[in-house]
Short mmCIF file of C-alpha atoms in Angstrom, two decimals:
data_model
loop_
_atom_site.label_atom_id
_atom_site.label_comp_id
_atom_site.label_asym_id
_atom_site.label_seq_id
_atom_site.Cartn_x
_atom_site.Cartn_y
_atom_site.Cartn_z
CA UNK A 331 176.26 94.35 58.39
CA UNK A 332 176.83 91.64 55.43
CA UNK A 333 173.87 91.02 53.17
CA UNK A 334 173.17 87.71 54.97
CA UNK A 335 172.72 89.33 58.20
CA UNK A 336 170.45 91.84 56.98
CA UNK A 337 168.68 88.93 55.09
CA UNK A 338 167.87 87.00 58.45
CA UNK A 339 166.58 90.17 59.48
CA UNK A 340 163.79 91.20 57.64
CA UNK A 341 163.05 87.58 57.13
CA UNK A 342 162.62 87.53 61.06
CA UNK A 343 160.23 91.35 61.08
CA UNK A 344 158.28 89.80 57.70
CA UNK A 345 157.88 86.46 60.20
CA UNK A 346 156.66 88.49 63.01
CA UNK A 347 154.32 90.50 60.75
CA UNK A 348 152.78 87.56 59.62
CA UNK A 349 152.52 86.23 63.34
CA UNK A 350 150.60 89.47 64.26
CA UNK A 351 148.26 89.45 60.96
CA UNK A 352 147.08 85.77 61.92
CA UNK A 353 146.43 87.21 65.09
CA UNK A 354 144.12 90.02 63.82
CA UNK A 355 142.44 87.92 61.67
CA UNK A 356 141.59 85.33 64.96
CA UNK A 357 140.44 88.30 66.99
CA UNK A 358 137.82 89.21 64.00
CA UNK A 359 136.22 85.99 63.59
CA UNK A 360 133.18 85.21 66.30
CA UNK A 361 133.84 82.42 68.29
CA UNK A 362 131.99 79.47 67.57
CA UNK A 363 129.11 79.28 70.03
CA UNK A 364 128.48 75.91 72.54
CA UNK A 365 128.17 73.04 70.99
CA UNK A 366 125.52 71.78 73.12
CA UNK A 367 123.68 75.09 73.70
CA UNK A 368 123.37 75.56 70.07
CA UNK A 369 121.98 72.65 69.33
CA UNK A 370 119.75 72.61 72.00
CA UNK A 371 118.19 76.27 70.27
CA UNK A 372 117.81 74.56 67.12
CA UNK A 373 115.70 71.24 67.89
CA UNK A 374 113.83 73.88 70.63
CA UNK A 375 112.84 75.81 67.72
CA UNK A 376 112.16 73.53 65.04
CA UNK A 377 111.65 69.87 66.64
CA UNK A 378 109.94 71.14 70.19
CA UNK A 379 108.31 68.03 70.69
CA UNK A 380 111.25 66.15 70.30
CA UNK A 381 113.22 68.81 72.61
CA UNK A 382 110.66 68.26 75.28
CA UNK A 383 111.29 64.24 75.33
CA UNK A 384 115.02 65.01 74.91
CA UNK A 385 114.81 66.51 78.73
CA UNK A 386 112.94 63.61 80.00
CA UNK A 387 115.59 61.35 79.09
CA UNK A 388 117.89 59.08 81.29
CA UNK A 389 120.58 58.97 82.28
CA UNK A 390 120.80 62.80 82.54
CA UNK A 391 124.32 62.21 80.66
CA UNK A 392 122.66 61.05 77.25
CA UNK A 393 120.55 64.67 76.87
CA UNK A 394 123.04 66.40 74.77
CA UNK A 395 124.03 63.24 72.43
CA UNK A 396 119.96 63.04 72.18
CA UNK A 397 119.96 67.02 71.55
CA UNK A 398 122.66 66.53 68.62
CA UNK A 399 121.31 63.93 67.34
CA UNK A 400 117.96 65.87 67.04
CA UNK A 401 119.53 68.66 65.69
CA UNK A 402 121.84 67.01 63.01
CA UNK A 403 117.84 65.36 61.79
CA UNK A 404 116.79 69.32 61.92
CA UNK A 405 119.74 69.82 59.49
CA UNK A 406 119.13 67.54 57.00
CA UNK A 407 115.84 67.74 57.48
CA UNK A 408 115.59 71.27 56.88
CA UNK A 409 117.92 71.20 53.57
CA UNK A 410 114.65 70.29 51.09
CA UNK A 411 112.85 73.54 52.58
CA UNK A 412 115.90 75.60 51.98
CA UNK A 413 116.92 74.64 48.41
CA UNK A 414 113.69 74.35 47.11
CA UNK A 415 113.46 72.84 43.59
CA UNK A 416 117.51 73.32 43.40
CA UNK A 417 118.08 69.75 43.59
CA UNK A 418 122.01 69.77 42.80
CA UNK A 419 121.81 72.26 45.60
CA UNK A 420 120.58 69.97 47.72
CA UNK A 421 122.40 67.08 46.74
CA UNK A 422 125.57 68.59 47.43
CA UNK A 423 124.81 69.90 50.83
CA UNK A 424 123.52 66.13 51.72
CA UNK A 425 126.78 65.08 49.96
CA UNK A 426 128.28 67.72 52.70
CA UNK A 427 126.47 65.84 55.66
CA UNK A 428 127.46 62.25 54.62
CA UNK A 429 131.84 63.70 54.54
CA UNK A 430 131.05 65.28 58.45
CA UNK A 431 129.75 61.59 59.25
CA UNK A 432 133.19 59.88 57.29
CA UNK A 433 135.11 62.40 59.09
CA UNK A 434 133.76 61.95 62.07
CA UNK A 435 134.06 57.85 62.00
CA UNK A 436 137.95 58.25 60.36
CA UNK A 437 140.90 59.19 61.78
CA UNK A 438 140.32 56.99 64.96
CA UNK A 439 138.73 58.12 68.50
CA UNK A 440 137.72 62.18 68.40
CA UNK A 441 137.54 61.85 64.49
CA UNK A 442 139.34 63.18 62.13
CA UNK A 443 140.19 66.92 63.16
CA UNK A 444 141.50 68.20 59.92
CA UNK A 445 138.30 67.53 57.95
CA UNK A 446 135.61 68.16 60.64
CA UNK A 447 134.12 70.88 60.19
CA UNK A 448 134.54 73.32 62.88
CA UNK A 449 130.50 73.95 62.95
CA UNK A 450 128.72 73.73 66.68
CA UNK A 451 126.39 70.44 65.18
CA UNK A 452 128.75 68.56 63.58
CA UNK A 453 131.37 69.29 67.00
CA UNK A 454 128.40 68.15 68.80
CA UNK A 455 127.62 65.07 66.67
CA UNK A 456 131.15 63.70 66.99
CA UNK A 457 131.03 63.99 70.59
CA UNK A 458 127.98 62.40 70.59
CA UNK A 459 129.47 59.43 68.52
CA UNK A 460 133.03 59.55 70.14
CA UNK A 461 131.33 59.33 73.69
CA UNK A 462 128.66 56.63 72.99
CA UNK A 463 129.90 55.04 70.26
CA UNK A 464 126.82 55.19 67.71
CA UNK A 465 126.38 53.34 65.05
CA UNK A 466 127.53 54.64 61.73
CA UNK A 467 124.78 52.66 58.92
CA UNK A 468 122.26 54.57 60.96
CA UNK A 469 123.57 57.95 60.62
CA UNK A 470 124.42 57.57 56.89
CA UNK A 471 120.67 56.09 56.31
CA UNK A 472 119.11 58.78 57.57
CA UNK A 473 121.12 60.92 55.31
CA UNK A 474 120.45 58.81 52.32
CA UNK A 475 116.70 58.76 52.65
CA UNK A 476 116.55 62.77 52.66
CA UNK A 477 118.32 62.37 49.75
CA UNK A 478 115.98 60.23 47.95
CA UNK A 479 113.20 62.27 49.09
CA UNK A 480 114.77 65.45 47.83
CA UNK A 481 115.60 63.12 44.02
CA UNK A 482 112.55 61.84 43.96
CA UNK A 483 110.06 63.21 45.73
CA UNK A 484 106.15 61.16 46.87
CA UNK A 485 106.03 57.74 47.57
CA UNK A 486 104.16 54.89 45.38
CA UNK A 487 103.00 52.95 48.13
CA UNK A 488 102.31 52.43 51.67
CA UNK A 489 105.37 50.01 51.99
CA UNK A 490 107.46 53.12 50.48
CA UNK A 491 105.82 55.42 52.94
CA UNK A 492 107.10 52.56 56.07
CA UNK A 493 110.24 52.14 54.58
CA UNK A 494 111.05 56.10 54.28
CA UNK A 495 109.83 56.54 58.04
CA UNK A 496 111.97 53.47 59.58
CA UNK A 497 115.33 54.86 57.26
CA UNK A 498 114.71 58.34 59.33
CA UNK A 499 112.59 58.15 62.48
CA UNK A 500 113.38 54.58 63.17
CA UNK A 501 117.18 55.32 62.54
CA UNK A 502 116.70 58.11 64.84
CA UNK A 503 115.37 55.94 67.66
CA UNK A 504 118.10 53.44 67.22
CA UNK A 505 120.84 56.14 67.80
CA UNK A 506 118.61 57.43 70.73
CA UNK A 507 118.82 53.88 72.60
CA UNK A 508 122.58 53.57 72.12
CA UNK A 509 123.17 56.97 73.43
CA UNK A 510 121.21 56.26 76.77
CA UNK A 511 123.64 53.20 76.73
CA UNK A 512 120.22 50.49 76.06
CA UNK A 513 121.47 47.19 74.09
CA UNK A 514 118.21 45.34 74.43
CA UNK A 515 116.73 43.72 71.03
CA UNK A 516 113.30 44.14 72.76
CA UNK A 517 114.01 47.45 73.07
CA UNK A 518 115.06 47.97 69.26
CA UNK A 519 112.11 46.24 67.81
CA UNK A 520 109.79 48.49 69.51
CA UNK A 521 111.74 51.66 68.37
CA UNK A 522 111.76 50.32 64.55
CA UNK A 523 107.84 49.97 65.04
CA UNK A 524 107.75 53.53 67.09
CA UNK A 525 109.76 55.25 64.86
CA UNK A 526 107.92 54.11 62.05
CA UNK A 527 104.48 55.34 63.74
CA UNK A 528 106.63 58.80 64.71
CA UNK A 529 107.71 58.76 60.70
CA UNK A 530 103.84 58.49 59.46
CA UNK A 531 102.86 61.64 61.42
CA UNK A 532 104.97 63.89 60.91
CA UNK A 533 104.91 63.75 57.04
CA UNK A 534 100.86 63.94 57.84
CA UNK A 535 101.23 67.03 60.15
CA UNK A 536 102.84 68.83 57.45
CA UNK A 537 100.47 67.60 54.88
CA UNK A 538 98.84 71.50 54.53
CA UNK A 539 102.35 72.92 53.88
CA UNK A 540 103.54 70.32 51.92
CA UNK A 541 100.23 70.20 49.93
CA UNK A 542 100.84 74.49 48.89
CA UNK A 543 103.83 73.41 47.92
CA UNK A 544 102.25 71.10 45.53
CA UNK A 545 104.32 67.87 47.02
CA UNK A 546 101.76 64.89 47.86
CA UNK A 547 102.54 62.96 51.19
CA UNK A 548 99.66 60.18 50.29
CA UNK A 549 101.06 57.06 47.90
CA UNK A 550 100.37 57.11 44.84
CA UNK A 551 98.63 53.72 45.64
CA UNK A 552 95.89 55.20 47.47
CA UNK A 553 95.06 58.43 45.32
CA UNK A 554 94.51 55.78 42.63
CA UNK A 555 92.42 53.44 45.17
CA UNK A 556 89.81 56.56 46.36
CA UNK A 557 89.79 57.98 43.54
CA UNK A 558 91.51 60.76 44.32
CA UNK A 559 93.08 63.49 41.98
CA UNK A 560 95.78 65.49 43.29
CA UNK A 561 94.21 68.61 42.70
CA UNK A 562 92.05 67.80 45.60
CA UNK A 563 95.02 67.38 47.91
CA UNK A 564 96.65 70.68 46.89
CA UNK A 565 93.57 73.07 46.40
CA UNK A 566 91.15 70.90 48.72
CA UNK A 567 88.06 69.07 48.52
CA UNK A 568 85.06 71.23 46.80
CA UNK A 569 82.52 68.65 46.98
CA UNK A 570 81.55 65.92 50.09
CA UNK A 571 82.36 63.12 47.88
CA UNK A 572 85.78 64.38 47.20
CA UNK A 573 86.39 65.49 51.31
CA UNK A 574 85.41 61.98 51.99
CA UNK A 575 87.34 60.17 49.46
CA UNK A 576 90.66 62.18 50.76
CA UNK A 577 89.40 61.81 54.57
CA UNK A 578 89.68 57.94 53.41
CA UNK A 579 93.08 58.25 52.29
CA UNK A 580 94.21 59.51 55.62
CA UNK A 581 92.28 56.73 57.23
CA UNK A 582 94.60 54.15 55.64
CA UNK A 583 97.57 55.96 56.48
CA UNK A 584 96.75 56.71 59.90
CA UNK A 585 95.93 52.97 60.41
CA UNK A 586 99.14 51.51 59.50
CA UNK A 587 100.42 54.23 62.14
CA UNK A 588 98.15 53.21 64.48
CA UNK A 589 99.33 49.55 63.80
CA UNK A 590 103.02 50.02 64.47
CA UNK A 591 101.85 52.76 67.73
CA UNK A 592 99.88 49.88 68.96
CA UNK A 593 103.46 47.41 68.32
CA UNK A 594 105.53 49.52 70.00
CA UNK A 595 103.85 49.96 73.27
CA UNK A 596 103.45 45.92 73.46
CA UNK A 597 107.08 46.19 73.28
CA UNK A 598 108.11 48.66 75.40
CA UNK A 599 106.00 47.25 78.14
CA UNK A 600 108.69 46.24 80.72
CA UNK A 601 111.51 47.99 78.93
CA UNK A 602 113.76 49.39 81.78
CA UNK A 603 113.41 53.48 82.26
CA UNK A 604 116.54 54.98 80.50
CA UNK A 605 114.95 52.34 77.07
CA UNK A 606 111.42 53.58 77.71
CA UNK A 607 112.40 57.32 77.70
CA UNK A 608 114.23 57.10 74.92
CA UNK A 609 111.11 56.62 73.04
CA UNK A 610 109.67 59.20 74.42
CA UNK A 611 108.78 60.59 70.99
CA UNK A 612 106.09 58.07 70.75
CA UNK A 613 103.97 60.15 72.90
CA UNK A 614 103.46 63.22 69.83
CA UNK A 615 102.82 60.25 67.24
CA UNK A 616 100.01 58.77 69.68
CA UNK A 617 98.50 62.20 70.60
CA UNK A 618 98.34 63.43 66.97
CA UNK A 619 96.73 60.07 65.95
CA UNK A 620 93.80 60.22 69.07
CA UNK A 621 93.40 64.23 67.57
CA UNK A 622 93.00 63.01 63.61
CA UNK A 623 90.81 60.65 64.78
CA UNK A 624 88.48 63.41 66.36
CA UNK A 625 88.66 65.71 63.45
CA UNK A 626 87.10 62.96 61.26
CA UNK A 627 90.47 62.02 59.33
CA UNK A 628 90.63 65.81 57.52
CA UNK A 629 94.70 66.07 57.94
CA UNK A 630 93.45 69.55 57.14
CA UNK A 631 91.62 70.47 60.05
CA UNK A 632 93.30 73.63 62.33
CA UNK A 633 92.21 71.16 65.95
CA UNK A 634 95.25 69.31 64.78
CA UNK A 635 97.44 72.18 65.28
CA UNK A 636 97.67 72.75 69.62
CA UNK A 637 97.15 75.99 70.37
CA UNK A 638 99.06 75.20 73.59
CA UNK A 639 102.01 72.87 74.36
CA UNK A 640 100.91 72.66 78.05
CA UNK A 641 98.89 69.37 77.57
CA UNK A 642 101.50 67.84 75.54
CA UNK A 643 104.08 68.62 78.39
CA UNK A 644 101.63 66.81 81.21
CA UNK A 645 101.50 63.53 78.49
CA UNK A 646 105.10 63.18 78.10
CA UNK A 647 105.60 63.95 81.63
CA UNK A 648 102.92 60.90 82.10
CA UNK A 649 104.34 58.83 79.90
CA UNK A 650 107.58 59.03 81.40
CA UNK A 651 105.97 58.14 84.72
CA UNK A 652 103.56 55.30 83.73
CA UNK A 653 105.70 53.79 80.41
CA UNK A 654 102.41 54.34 78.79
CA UNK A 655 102.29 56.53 75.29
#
């Protein structure tokens, strides 16, 4: 055989080796689970309430958009928790979130395959956005207020406090509406006031873990108003003057919630089913508020945690029924 013959040859066995290696190498790594499944574990996990409303929802079509969208906000969400006080760490992984949305808005209809990530959220996400086709600025401000939160962490007043809970629960809402296919400006206004409401209570729910932490989730504006030190939020009240004093701070806070509550459901009065259910959510924001209430205003007290999701289930169920939070 000539040299150039013999050549061809092992180029051809080196090319098949290199076809079987690649091979190998696929049967070793774990398929990437279901998309929708997998996101439907995460928001079950960490955003029950939220995955409870996400069933409810109609048309039956929009559930896993409303699941991905719920479990991209677990993701970014969850990134403060995980880093810590590592905030390049952070930064960079919110940096990561914000390229899966500009790859998943580029390269035209599916996205833009060769940057995308091949993880089961953001696969789910661009289907999501692909098959409903959600708005971008709301996506990207949802990132961008995690972000701030995770640079700069507290708030300086209550208009920060509204302004941080419409850039993330609001935005959230929005996204919600266009994936159960709702263009109503009715319908939008009472989500921005919802979400808003939905915003407020969650950062108060957390207010014991966020407190050991030594992270304050009442403005800076109100501390100074009752006279409050933040030692007293983080180690707790030792004397009745201080309990009240911080009891008042939550009184402010959970009145501007109440506010918006009460402005959503004069909105969402006569919205059409698949709108209503969308803002399902609602229902956790108006329930925590009735329970705060009860326990006197003490964001502290253990009532506010359900021992049992059972009555929450029979609300939402309700509230689907009646378009009443």
């Amino acid at each position: 055989m000539t040299q150039r013959v013999v050549s061809r040859i092992l180029q051809h066995r080196r090319a098949l080796g290199a076809v079987a290696a690649h091979k190998r190498a696929l049967s070793t790594v774990p398929s990437m689970p279901n998309p929708d499944q997998h996101c439907a574990d995460i928001v079950r996990k960490a955003d029950y309430d939220g995955y409870l409303c996400s069933l409810l929802a109609t048309p039956r079509t929009a559930r896993p958009s409303l699941l991905a969208l719920r479990a991209f906000n677990v993701e970014i969400a969850s990134i403060k928790e995980a880093v810590r006080n590592n905030t390049r760490s952070g930064t960079m992984r919110m940096q990561w979130w914000m390229d899966v949305v500009n790859a998943v808005y580029s390269g035209g209809n599916g996205g833009d395959a060769r940057v995308l990530p091949p993880e089961p959220v953001c696969v789910a996400l661009n289907q999501a956005v692909q098959q409903h086709g959600l708005t971008r600025r709301w996506l990207e401000r949802m990132i961008a207020a995690r972000r701030h939160e995770l640079e700069a962490p507290g708030w300086t007043s209550i208009a920060d406090l509204e302004t941080y809970a419409e850039h993330t629960a609001s935005s959230l809402l929005y996204l919600s509406l266009e994936a159960a296919g709702v263009a109503d400006e009715r319908a939008e206004h009472a989500a921005g006031h919802i979400g808003k409401a939905v915003g407020i209570c969650t950062l108060l729910r957390a207010v014991q873990h966020h407190s050991a932490q030594k992270l304050s989730v009442l403005p800076g504006q109100l501390l100074r108003k009752h006279l409050v030190a933040s030692t007293v939020l983080f180690n707790g009240a030792r004397t009745e003057a201080e309990a009240e004093a911080l009891a008042a701070c939550f009184y402010d806070v959970a009145c501007v919630a109440k506010g918006h509550m009460e402005q959503g459901q004069e909105l969402a009065s006569g919205l059409s089913n698949d709108a209503f259910r969308a803002l399902l959510p609602g229902v956790r924001a108006a329930w925590y508020l009735e329970a705060l209430e009860k326990a006197g205003f003490n964001a502290f007290d253990a009532s506010l945690t359900p021992r049992s999701w059972i009555p929450f289930q029979f609300r939402v169920a309700r509230a689907a029924m009646t378009h009443k939070f």
